[in-house]
CSV table of N, CA and C in Angstrom, one decimal:
chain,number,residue,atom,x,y,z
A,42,UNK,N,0.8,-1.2,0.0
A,42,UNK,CA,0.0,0.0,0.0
A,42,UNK,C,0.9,1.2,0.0
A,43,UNK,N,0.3,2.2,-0.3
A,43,UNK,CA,1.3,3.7,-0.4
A,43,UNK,C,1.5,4.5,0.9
A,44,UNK,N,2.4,5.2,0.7
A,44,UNK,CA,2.3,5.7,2.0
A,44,UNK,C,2.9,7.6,1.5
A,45,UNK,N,2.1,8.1,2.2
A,45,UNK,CA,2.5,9.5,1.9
A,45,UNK,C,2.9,10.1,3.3
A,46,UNK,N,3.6,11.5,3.6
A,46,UNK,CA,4.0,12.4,4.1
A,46,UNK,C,3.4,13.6,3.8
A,47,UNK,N,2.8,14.0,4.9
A,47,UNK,CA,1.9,15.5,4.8
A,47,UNK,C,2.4,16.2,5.5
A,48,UNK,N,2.0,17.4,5.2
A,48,UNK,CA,2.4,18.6,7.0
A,48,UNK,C,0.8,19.7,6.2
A,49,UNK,N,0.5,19.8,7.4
A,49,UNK,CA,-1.2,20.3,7.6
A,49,UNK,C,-0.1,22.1,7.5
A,50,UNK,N,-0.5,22.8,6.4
A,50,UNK,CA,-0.2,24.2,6.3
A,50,UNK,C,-1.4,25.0,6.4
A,51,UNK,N,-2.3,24.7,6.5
A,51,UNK,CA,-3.5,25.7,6.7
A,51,UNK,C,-5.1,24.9,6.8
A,52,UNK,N,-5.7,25.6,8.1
A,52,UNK,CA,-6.6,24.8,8.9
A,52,UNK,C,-7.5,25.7,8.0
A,53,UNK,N,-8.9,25.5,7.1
A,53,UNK,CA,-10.0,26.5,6.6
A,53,UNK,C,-11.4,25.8,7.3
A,54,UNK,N,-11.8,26.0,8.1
A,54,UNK,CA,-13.2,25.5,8.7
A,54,UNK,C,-13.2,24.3,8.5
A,55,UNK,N,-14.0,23.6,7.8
A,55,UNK,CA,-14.1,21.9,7.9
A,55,UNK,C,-13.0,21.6,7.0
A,56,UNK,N,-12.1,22.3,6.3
A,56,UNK,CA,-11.4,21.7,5.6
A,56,UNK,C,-9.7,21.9,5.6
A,57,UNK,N,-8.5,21.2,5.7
A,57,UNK,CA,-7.2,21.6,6.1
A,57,UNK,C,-6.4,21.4,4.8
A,58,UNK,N,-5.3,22.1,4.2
A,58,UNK,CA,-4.6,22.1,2.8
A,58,UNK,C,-3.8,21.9,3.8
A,59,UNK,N,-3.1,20.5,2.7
A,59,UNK,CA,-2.0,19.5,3.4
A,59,UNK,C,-0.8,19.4,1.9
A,60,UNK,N,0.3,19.3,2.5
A,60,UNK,CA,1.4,19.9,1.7
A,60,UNK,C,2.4,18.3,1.8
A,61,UNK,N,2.2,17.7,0.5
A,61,UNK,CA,3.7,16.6,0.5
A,61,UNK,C,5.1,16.9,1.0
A,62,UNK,N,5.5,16.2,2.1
A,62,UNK,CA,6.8,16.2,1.9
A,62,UNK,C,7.6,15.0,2.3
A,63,UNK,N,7.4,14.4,1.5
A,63,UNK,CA,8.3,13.2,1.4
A,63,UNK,C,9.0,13.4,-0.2
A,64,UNK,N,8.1,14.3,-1.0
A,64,UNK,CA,8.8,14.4,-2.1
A,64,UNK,C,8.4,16.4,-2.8
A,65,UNK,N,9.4,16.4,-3.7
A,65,UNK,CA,9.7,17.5,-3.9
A,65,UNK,C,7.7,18.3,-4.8
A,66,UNK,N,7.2,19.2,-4.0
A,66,UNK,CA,5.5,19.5,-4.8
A,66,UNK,C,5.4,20.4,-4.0
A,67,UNK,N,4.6,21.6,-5.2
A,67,UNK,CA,4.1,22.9,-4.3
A,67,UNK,C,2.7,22.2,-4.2
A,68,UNK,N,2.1,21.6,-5.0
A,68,UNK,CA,0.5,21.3,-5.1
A,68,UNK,C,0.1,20.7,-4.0
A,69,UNK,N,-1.0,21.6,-3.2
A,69,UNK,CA,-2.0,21.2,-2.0
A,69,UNK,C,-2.7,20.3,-2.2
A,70,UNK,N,-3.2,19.6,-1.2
A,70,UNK,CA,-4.2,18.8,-1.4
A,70,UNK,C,-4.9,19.6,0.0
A,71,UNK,N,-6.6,19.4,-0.9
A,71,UNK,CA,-7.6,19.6,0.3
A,71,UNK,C,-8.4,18.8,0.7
A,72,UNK,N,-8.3,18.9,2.1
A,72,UNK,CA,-8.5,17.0,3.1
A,72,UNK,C,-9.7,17.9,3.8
A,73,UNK,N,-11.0,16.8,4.1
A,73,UNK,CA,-12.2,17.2,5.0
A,73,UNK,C,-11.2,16.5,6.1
A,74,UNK,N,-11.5,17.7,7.2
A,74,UNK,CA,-11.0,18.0,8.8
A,74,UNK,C,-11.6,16.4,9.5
A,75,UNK,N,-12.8,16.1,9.1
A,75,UNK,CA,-13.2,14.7,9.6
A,75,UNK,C,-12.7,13.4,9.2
A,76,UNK,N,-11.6,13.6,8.3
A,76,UNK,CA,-10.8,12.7,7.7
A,76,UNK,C,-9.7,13.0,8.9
A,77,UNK,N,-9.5,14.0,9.4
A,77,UNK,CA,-8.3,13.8,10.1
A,77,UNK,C,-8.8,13.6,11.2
A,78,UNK,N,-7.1,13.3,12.0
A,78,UNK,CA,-7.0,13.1,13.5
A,78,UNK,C,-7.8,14.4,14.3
A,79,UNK,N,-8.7,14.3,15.0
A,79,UNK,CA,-9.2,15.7,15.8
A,79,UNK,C,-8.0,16.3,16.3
A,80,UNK,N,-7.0,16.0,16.6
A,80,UNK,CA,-5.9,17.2,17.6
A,80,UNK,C,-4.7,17.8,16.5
A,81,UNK,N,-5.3,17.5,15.1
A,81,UNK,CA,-4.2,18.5,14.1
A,81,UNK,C,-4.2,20.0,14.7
A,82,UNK,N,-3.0,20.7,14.6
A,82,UNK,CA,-3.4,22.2,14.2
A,82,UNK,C,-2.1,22.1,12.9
A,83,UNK,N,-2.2,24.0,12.4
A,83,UNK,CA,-1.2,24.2,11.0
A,83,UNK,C,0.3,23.6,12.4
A,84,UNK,N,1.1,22.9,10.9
A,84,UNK,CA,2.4,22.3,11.5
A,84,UNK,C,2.5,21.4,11.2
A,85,UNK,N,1.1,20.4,11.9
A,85,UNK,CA,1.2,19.0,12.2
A,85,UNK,C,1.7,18.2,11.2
A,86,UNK,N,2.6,17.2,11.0
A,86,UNK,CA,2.9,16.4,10.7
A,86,UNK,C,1.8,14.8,10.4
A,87,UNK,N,1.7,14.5,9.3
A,87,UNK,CA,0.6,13.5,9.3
A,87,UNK,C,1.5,12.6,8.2
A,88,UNK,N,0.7,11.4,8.5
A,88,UNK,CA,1.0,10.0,7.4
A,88,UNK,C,-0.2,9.5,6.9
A,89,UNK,N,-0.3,9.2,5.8
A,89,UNK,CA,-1.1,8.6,5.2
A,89,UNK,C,-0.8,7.1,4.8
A,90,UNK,N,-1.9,6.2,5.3
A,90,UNK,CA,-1.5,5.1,4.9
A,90,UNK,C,-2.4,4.0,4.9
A,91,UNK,N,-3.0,2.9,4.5
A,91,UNK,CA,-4.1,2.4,4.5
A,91,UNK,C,-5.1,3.0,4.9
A,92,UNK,N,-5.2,4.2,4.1
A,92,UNK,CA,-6.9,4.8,4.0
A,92,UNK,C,-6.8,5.8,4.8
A,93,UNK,N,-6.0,5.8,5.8
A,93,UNK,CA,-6.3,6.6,7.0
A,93,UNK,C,-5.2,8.0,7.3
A,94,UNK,N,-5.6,9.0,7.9
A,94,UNK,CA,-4.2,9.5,8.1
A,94,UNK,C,-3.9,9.5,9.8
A,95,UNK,N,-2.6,10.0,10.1
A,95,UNK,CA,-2.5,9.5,11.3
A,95,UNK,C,-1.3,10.6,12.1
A,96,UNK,N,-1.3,11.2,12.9
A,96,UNK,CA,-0.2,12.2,13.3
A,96,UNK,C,1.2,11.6,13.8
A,97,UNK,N,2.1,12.0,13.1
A,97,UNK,CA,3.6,11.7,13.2
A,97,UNK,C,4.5,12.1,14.2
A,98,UNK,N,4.8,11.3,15.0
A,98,UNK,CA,5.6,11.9,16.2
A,98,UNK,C,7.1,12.3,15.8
């Protein structure tokens, strides 16, 4: 299965623009807030990975 690298750059009401970095991309992706972990704020570190995303220690 795939695995991505995010970092949450900007929180918009129900919805957060999440920024690749595992690899070199300006292009956002916009993720519904209910997809995520409830304790994101802008910063957070997240993984994506079987379906789910998940906050990165």
């Amino acid at each position: 299965m795939n695995r991505f690298e995010y970092i949450v750059v900007e929180i918009d009401g129900d919805y957060a623009h999440l920024k690749r970095t595992d690899i070199e991309s300006e292009e956002m992706k916009l993720v519904a807030r209910a997809l995520l972990p409830p304790e994101i704020t802008e910063g957070t570190r997240l993984l994506y990975e079987w379906m789910s995303y998940s906050v990165m220690e």
